[in-house]
CSV table of N, CA and C in Angstrom, one decimal:
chain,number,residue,atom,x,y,z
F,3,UNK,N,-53.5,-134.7,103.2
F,3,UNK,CA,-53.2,-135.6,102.2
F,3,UNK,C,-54.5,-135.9,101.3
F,4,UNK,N,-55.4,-136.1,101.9
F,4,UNK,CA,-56.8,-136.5,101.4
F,4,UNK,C,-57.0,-135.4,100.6
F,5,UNK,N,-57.3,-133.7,101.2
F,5,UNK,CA,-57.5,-133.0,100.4
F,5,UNK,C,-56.7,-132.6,99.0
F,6,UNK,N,-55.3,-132.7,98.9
F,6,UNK,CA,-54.5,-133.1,98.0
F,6,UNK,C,-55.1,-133.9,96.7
F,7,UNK,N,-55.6,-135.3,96.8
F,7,UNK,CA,-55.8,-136.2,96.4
F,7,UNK,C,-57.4,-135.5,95.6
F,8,UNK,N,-57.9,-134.8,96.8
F,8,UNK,CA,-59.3,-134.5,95.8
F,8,UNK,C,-59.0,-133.2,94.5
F,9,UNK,N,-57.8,-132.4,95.0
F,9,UNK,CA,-57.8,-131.5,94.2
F,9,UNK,C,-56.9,-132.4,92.7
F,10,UNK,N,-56.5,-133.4,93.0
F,10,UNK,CA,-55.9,-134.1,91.6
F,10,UNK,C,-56.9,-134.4,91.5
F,11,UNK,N,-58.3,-135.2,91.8
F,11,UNK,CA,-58.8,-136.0,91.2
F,11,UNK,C,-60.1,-134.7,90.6
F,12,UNK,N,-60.2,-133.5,91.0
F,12,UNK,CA,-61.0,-132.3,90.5
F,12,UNK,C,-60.5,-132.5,89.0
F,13,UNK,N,-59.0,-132.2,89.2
F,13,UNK,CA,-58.0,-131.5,88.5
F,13,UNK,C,-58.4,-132.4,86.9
F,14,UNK,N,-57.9,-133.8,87.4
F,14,UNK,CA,-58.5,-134.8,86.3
F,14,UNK,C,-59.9,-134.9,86.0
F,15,UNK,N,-61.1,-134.6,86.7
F,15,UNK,CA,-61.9,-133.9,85.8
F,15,UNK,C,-62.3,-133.0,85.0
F,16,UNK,N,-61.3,-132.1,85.4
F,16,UNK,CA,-61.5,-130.6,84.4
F,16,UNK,C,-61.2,-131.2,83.0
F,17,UNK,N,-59.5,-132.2,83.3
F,17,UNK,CA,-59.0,-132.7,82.1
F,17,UNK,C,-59.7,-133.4,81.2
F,18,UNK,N,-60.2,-134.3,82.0
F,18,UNK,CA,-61.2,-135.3,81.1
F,18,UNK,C,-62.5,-134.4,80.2
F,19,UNK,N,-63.4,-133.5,80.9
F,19,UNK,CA,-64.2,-132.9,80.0
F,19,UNK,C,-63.7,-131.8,79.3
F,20,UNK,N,-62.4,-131.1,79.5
F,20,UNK,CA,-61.8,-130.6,78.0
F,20,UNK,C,-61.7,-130.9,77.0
F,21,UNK,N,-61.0,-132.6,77.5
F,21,UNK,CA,-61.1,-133.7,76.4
F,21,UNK,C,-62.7,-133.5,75.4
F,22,UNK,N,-62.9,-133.9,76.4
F,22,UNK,CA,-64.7,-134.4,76.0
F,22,UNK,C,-65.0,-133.1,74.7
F,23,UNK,N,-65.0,-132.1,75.6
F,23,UNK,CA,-65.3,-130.7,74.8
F,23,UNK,C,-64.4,-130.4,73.3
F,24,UNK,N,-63.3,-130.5,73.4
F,24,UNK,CA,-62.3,-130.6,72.3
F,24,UNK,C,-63.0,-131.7,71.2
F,25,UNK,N,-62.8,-132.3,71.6
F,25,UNK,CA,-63.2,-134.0,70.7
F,25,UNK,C,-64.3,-133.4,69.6
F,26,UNK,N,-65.9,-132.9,70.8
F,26,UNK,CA,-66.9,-132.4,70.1
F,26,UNK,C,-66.7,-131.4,69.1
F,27,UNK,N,-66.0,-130.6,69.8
F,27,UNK,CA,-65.9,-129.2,68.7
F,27,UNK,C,-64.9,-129.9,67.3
F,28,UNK,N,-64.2,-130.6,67.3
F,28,UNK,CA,-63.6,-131.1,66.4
F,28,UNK,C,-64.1,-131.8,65.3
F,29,UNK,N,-65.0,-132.7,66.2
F,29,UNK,CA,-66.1,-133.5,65.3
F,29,UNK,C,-67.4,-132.5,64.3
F,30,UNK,N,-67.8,-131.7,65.1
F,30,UNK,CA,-68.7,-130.5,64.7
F,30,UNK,C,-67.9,-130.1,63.5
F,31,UNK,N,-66.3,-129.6,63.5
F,31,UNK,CA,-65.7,-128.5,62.7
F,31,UNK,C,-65.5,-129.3,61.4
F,32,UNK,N,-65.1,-131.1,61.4
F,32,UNK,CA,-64.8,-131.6,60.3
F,32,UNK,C,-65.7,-132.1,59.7
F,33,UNK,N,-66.9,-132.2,60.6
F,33,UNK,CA,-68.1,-132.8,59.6
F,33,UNK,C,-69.0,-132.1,58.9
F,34,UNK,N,-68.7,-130.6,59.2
F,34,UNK,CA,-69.1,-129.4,58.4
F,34,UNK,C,-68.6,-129.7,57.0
F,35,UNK,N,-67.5,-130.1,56.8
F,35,UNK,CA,-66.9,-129.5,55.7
F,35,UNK,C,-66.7,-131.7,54.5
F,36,UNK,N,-67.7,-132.3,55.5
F,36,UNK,CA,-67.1,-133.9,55.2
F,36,UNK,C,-68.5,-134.6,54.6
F,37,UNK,N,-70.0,-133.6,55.3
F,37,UNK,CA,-71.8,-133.3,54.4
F,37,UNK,C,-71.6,-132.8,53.7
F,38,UNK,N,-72.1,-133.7,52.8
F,38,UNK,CA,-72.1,-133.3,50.8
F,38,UNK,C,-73.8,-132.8,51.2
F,39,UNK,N,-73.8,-131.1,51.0
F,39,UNK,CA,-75.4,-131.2,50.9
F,39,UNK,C,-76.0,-131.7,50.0
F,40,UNK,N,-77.5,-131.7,50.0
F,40,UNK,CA,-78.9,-132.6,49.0
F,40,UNK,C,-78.8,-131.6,48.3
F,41,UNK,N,-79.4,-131.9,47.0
F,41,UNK,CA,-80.1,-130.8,46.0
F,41,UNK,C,-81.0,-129.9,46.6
F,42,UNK,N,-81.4,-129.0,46.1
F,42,UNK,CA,-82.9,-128.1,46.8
F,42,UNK,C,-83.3,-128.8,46.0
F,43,UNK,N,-84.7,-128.6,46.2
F,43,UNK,CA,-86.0,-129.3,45.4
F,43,UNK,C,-86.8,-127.5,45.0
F,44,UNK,N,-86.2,-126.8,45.6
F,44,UNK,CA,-86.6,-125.3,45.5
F,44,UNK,C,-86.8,-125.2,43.8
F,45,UNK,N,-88.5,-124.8,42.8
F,45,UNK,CA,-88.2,-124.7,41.8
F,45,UNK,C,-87.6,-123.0,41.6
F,46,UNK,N,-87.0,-123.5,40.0
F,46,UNK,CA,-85.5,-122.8,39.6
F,46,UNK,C,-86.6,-121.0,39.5
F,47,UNK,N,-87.7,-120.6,39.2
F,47,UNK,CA,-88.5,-119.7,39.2
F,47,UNK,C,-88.7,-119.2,40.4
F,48,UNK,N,-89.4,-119.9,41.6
F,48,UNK,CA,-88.7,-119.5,42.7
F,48,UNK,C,-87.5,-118.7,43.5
F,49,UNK,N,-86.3,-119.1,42.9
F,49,UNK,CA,-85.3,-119.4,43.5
F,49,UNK,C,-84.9,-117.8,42.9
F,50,UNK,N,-85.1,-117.8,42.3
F,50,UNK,CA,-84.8,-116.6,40.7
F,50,UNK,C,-85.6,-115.1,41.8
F,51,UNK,N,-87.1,-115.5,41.3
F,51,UNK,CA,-88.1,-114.4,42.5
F,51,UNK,C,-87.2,-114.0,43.7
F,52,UNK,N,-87.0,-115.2,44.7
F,52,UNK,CA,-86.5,-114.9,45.9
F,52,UNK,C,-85.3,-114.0,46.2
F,53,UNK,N,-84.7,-114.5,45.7
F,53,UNK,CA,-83.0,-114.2,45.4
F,53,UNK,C,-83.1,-112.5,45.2
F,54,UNK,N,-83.9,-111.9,43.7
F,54,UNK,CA,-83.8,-110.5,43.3
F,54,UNK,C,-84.7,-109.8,44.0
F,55,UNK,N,-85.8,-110.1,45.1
F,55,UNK,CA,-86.9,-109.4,45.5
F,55,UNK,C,-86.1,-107.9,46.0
F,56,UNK,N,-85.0,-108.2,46.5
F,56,UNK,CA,-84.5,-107.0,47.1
F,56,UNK,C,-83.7,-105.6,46.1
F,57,UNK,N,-83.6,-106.2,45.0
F,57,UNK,CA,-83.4,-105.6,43.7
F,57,UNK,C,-84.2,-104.9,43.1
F,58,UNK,N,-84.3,-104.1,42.5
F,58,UNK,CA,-84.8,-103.1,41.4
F,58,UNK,C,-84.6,-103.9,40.1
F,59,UNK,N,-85.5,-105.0,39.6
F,59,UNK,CA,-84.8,-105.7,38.4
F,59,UNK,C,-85.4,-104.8,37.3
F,60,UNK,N,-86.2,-103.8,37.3
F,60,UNK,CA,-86.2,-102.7,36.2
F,60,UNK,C,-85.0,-102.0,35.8
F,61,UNK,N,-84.0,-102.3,36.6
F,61,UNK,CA,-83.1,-101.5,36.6
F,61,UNK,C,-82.0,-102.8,35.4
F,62,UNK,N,-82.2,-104.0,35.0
F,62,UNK,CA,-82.1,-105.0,34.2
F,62,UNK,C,-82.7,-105.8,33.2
F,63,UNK,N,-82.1,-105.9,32.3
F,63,UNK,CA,-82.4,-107.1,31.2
F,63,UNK,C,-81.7,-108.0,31.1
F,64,UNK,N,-83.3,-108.9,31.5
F,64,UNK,CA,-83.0,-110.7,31.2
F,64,UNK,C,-82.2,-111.5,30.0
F,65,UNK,N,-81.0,-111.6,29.8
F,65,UNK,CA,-79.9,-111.7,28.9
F,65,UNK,C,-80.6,-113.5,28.2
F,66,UNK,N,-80.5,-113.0,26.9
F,66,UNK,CA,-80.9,-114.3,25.9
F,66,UNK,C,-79.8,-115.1,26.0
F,67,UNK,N,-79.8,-116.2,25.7
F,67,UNK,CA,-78.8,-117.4,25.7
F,67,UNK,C,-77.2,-116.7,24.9
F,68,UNK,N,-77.8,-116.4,23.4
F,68,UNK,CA,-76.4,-115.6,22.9
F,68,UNK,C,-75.8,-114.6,23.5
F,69,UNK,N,-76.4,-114.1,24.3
F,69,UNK,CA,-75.9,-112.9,25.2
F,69,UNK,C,-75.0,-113.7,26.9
F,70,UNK,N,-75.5,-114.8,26.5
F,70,UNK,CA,-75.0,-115.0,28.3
F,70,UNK,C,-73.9,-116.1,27.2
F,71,UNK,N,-73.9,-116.6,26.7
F,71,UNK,CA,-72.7,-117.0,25.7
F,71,UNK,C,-71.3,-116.3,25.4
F,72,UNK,N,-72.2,-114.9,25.3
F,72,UNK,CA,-71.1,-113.8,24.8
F,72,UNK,C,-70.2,-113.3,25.7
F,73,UNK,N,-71.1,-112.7,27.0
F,73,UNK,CA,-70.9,-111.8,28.1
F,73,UNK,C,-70.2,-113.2,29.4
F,74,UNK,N,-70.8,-114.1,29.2
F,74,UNK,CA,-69.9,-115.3,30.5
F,74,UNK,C,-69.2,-116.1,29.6
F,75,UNK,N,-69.3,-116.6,28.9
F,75,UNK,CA,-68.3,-117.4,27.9
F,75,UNK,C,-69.2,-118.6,28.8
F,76,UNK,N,-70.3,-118.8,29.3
F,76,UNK,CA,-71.0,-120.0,29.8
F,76,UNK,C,-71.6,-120.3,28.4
F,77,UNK,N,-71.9,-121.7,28.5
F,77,UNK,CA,-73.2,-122.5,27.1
F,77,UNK,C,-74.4,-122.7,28.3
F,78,UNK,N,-75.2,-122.3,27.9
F,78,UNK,CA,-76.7,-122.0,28.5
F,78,UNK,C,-77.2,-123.9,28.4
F,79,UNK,N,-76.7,-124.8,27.7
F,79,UNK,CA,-77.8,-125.7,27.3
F,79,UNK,C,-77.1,-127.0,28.2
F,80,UNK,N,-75.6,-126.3,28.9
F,80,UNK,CA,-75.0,-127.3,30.0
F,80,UNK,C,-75.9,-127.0,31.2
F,81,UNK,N,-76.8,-126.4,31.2
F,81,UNK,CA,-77.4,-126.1,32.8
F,81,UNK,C,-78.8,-126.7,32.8
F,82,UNK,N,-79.4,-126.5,33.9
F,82,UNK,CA,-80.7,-127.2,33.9
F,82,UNK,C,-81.7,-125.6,33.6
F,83,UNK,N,-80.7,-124.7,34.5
F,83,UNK,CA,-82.0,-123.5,34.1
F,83,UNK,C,-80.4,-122.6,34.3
F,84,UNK,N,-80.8,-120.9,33.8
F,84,UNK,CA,-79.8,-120.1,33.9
F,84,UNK,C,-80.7,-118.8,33.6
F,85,UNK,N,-80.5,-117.9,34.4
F,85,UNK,CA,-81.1,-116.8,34.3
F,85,UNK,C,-80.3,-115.4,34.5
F,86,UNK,N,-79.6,-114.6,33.8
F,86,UNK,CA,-78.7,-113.7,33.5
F,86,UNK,C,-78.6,-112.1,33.7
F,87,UNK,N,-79.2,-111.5,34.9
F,87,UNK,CA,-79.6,-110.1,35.2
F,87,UNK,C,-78.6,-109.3,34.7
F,88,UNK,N,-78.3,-108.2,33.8
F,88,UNK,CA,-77.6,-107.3,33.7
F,88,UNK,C,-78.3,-106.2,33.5
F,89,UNK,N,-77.1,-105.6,34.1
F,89,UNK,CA,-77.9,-103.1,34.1
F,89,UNK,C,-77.7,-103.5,33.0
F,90,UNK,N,-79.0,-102.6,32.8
F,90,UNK,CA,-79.3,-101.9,31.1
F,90,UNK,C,-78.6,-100.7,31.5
F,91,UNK,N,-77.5,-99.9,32.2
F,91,UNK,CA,-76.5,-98.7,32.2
F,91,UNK,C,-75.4,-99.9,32.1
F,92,UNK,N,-74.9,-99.2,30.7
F,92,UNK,CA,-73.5,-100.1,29.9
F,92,UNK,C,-72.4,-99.5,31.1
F,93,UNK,N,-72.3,-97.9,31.9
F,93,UNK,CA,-71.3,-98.0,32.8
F,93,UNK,C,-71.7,-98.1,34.3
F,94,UNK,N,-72.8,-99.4,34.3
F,94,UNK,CA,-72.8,-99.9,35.6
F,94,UNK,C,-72.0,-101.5,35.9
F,95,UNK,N,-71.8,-101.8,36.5
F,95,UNK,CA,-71.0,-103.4,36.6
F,95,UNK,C,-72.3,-103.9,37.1
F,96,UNK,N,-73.5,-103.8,37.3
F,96,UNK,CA,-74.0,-104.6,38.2
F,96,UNK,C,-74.8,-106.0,37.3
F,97,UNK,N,-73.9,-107.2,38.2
F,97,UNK,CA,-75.2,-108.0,37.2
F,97,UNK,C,-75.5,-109.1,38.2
F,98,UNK,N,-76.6,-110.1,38.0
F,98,UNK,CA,-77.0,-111.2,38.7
F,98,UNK,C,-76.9,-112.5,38.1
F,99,UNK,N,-76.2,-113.6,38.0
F,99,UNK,CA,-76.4,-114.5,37.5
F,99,UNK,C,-77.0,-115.8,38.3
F,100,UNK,N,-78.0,-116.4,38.1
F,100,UNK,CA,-78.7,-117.2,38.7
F,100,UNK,C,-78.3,-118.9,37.7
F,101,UNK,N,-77.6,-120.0,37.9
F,101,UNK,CA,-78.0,-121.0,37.6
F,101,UNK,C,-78.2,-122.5,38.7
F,102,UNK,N,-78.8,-123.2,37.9
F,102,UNK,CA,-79.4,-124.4,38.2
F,102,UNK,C,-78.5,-125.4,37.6
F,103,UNK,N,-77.7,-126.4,38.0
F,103,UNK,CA,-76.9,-127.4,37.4
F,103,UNK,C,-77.4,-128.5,37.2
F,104,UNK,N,-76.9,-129.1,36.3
F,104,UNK,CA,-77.5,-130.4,35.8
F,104,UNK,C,-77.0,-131.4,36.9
F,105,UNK,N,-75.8,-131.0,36.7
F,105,UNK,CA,-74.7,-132.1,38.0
F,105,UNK,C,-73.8,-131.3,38.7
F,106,UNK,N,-73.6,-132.1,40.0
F,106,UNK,CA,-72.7,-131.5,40.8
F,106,UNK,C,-71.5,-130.9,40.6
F,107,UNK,N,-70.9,-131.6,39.9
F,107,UNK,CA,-69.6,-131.1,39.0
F,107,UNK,C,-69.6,-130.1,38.3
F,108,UNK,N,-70.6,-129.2,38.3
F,108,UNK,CA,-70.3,-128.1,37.4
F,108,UNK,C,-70.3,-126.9,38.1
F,109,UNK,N,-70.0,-126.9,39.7
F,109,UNK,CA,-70.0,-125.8,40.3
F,109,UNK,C,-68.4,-125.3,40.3
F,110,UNK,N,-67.5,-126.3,40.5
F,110,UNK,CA,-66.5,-125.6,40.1
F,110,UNK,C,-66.2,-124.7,38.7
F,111,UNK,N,-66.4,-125.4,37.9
F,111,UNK,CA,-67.0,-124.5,36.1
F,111,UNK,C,-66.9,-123.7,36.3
F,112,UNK,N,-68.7,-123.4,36.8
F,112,UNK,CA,-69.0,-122.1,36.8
F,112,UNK,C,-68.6,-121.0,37.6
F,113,UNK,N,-67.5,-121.3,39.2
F,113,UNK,CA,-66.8,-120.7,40.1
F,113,UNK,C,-65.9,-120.1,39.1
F,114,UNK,N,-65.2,-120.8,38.4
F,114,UNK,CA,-64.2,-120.5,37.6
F,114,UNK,C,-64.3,-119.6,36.6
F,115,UNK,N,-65.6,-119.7,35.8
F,115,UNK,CA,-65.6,-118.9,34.2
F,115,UNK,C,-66.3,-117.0,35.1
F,116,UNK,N,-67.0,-117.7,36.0
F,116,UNK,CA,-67.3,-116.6,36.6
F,116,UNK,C,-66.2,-115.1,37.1
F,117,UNK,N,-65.5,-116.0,37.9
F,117,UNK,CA,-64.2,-115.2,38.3
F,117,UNK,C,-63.4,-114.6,37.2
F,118,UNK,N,-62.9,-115.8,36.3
F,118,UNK,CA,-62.8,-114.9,34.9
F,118,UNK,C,-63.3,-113.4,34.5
F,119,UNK,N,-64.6,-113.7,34.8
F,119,UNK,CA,-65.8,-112.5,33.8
F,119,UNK,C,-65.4,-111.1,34.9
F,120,UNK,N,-65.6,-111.6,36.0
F,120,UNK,CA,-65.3,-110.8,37.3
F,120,UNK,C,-63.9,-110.3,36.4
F,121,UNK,N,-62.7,-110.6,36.8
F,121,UNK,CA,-61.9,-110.2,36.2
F,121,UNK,C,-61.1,-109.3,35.0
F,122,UNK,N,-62.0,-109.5,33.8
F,122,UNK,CA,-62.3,-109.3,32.7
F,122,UNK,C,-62.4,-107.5,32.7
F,123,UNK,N,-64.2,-107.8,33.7
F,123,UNK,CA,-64.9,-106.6,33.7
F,123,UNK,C,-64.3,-105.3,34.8
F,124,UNK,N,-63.2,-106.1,35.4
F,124,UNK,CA,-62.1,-105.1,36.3
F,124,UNK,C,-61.4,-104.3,35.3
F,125,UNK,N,-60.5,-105.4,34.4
F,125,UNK,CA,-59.7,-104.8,33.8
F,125,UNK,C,-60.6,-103.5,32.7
F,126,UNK,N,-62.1,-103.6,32.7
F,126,UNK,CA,-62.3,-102.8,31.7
F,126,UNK,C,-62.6,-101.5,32.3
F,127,UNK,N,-63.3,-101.6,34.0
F,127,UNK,CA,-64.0,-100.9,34.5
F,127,UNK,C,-62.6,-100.0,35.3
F,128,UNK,N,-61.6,-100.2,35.5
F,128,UNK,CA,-60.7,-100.0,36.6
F,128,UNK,C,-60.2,-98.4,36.2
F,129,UNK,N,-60.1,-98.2,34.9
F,129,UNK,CA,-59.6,-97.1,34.0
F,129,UNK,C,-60.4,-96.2,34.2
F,130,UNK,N,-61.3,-96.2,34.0
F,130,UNK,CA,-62.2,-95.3,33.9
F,130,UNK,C,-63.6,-94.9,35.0
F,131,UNK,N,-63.7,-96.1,36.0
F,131,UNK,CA,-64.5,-96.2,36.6
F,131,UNK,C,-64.4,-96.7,37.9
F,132,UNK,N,-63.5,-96.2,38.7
F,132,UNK,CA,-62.8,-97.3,39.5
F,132,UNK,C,-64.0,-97.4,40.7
F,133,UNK,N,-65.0,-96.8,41.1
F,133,UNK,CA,-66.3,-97.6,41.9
F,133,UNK,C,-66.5,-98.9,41.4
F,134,UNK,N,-66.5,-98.6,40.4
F,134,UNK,CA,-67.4,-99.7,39.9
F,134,UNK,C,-66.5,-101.1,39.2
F,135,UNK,N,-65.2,-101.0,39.4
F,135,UNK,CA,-64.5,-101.8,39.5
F,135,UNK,C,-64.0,-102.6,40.6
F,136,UNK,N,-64.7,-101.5,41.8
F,136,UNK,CA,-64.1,-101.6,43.5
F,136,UNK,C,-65.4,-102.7,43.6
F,137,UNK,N,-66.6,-102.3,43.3
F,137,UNK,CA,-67.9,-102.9,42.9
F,137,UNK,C,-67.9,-104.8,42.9
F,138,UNK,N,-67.1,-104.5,41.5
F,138,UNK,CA,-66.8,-105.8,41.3
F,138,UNK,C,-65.5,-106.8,41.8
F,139,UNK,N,-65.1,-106.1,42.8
F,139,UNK,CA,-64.3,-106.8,43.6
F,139,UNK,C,-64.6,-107.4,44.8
F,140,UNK,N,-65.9,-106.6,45.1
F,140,UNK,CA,-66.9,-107.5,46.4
F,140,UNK,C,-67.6,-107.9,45.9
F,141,UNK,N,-67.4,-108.8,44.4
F,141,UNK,CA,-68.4,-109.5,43.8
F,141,UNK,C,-68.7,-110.7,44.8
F,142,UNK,N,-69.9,-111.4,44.6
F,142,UNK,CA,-70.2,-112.7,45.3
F,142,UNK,C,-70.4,-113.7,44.6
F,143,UNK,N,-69.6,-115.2,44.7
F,143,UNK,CA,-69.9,-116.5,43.3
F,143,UNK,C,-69.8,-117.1,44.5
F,144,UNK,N,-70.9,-117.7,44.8
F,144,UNK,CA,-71.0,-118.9,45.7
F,144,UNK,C,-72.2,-120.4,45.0
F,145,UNK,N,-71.6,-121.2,45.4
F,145,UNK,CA,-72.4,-122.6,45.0
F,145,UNK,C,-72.8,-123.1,46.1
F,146,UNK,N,-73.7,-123.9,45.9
F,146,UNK,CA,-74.4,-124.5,46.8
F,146,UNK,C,-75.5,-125.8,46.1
F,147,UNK,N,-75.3,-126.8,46.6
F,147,UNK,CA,-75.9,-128.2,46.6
F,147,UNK,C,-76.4,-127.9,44.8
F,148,UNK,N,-77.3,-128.2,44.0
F,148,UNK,CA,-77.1,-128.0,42.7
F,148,UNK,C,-77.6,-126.6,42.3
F,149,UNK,N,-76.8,-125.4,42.8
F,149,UNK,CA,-77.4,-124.4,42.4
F,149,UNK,C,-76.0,-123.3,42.8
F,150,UNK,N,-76.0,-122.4,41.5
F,150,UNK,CA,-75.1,-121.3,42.0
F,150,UNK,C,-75.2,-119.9,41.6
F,151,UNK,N,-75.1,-119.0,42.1
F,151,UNK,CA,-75.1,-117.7,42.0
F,151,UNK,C,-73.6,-116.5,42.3
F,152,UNK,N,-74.1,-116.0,40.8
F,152,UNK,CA,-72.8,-114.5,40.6
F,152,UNK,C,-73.4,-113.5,40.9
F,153,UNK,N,-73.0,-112.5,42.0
F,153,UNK,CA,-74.2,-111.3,41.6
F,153,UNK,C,-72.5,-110.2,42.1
F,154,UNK,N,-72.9,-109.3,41.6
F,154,UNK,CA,-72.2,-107.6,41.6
F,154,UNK,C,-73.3,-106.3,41.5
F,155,UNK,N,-73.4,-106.2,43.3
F,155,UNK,CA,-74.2,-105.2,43.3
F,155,UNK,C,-74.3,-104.8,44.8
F,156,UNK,N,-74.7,-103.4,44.5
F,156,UNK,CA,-74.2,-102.7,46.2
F,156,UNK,C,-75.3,-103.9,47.5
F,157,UNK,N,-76.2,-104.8,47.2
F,157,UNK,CA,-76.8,-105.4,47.9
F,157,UNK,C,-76.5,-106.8,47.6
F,158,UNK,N,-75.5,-107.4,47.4
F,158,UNK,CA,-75.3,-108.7,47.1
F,158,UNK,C,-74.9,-109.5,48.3
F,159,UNK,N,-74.8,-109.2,49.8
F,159,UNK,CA,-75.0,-109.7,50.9
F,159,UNK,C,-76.5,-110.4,50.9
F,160,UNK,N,-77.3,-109.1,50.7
F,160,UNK,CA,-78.8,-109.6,50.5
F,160,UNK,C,-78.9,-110.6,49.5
F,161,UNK,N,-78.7,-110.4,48.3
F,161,UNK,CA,-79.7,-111.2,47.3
F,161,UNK,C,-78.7,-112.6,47.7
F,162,UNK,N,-77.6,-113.2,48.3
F,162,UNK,CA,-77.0,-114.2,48.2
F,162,UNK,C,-78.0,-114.8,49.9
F,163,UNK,N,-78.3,-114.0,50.6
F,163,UNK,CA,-78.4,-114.2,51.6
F,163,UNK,C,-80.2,-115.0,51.1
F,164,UNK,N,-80.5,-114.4,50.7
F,164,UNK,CA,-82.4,-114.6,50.2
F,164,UNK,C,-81.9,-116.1,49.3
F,165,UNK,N,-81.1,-115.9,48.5
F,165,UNK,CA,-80.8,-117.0,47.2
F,165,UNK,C,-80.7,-118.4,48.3
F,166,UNK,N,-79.9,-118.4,49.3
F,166,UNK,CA,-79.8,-119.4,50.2
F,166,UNK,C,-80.7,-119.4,51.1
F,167,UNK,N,-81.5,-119.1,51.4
F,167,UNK,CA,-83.0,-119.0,52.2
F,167,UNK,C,-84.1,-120.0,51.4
F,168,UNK,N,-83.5,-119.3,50.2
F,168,UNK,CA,-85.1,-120.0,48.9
F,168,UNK,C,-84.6,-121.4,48.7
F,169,UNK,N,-83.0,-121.8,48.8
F,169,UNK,CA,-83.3,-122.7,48.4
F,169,UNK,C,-83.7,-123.8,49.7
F,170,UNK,N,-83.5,-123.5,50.8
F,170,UNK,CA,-83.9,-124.2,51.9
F,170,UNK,C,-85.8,-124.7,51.8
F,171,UNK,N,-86.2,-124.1,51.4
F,171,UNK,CA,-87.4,-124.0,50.9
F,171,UNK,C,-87.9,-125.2,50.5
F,172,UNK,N,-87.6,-126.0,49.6
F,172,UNK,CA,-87.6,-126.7,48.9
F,172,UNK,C,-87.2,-128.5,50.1
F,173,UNK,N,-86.2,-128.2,50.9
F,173,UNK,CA,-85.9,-129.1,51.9
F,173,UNK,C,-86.8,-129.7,52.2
């Protein structure tokens, strides 16, 4: 009887720290997603270096405001900084877009006009070029605390990977 009584009262230990265990991992999974991160303090020149070191940026030109106007349908003068990598080869898709936001609210924006462009440059690339349409379908647009980046290029694991490194930097 006694031994009985210890295997319930095991038994209700196991239960209680499943509990316990459950509860945490729950708390861990929703408060991931419930931290509004801080701004980086990483400056925007930095962030830019870091991000393309793994790039050939000879292999690009740094696009003027009317060109990043034209080519993202973005206004350059809503941002705090914006820096616009595109191949100088008209039939390569590869490009980098680097911005700095003024305010938090503008990460969705720029998720959105981005995807657009992504989009856009499928329907142009798909006919005639279909790598490089495939290219731009493992494009990468990710935001982060007041900063976000578009890049389309066989190394865009990397440079998104470096882009969120640099801005920890700054922390």
């Amino acid at each position: 009887m006694q031994h009985r009584r210890q295997k319930v009262r095991d038994s209700m230990k196991k239960v209680q720290v499943l509990r316990w265990i459950v509860l945490v991992c729950l708390v861990i999974f929703v408060g991931q997603y419930l931290i509004v991160p801080k701004d980086s303090t990483t400056p925007f020149k930095t962030v830019v270096k870091d991000s393309v070191k793994d790039v050939t940026v000879s292999d690009y030109t740094v696009q003027e405001n009317r060109n990043i106007r034209r080519f993202l349908s973005l206004d350059p003068s809503t941002y705090q900084h914006i820096r616009y990598y595109k191949n100088k080869d008209t039939m390569q898709s590869s490009e980098i877009v680097i911005v700095q936001f003024k305010s938090d609210d503008q990460a969705d924006d720029f998720k959105q006009a981005m995807q657009k462009h992504v989009d856009d440059q499928i329907k142009i690339f798909d006919g005639y070029l279909p790598k490089e349409a495939d290219l731009l379908k493992q494009c990468k647009i990710v935001t982060q605390a007041n900063y976000g980046i578009y890049v389309t290029n066989k190394k865009a694991d990397t440079v998104v990977n470096n882009w969120q490194q640099s801005l920890k930097k700054g922390d």
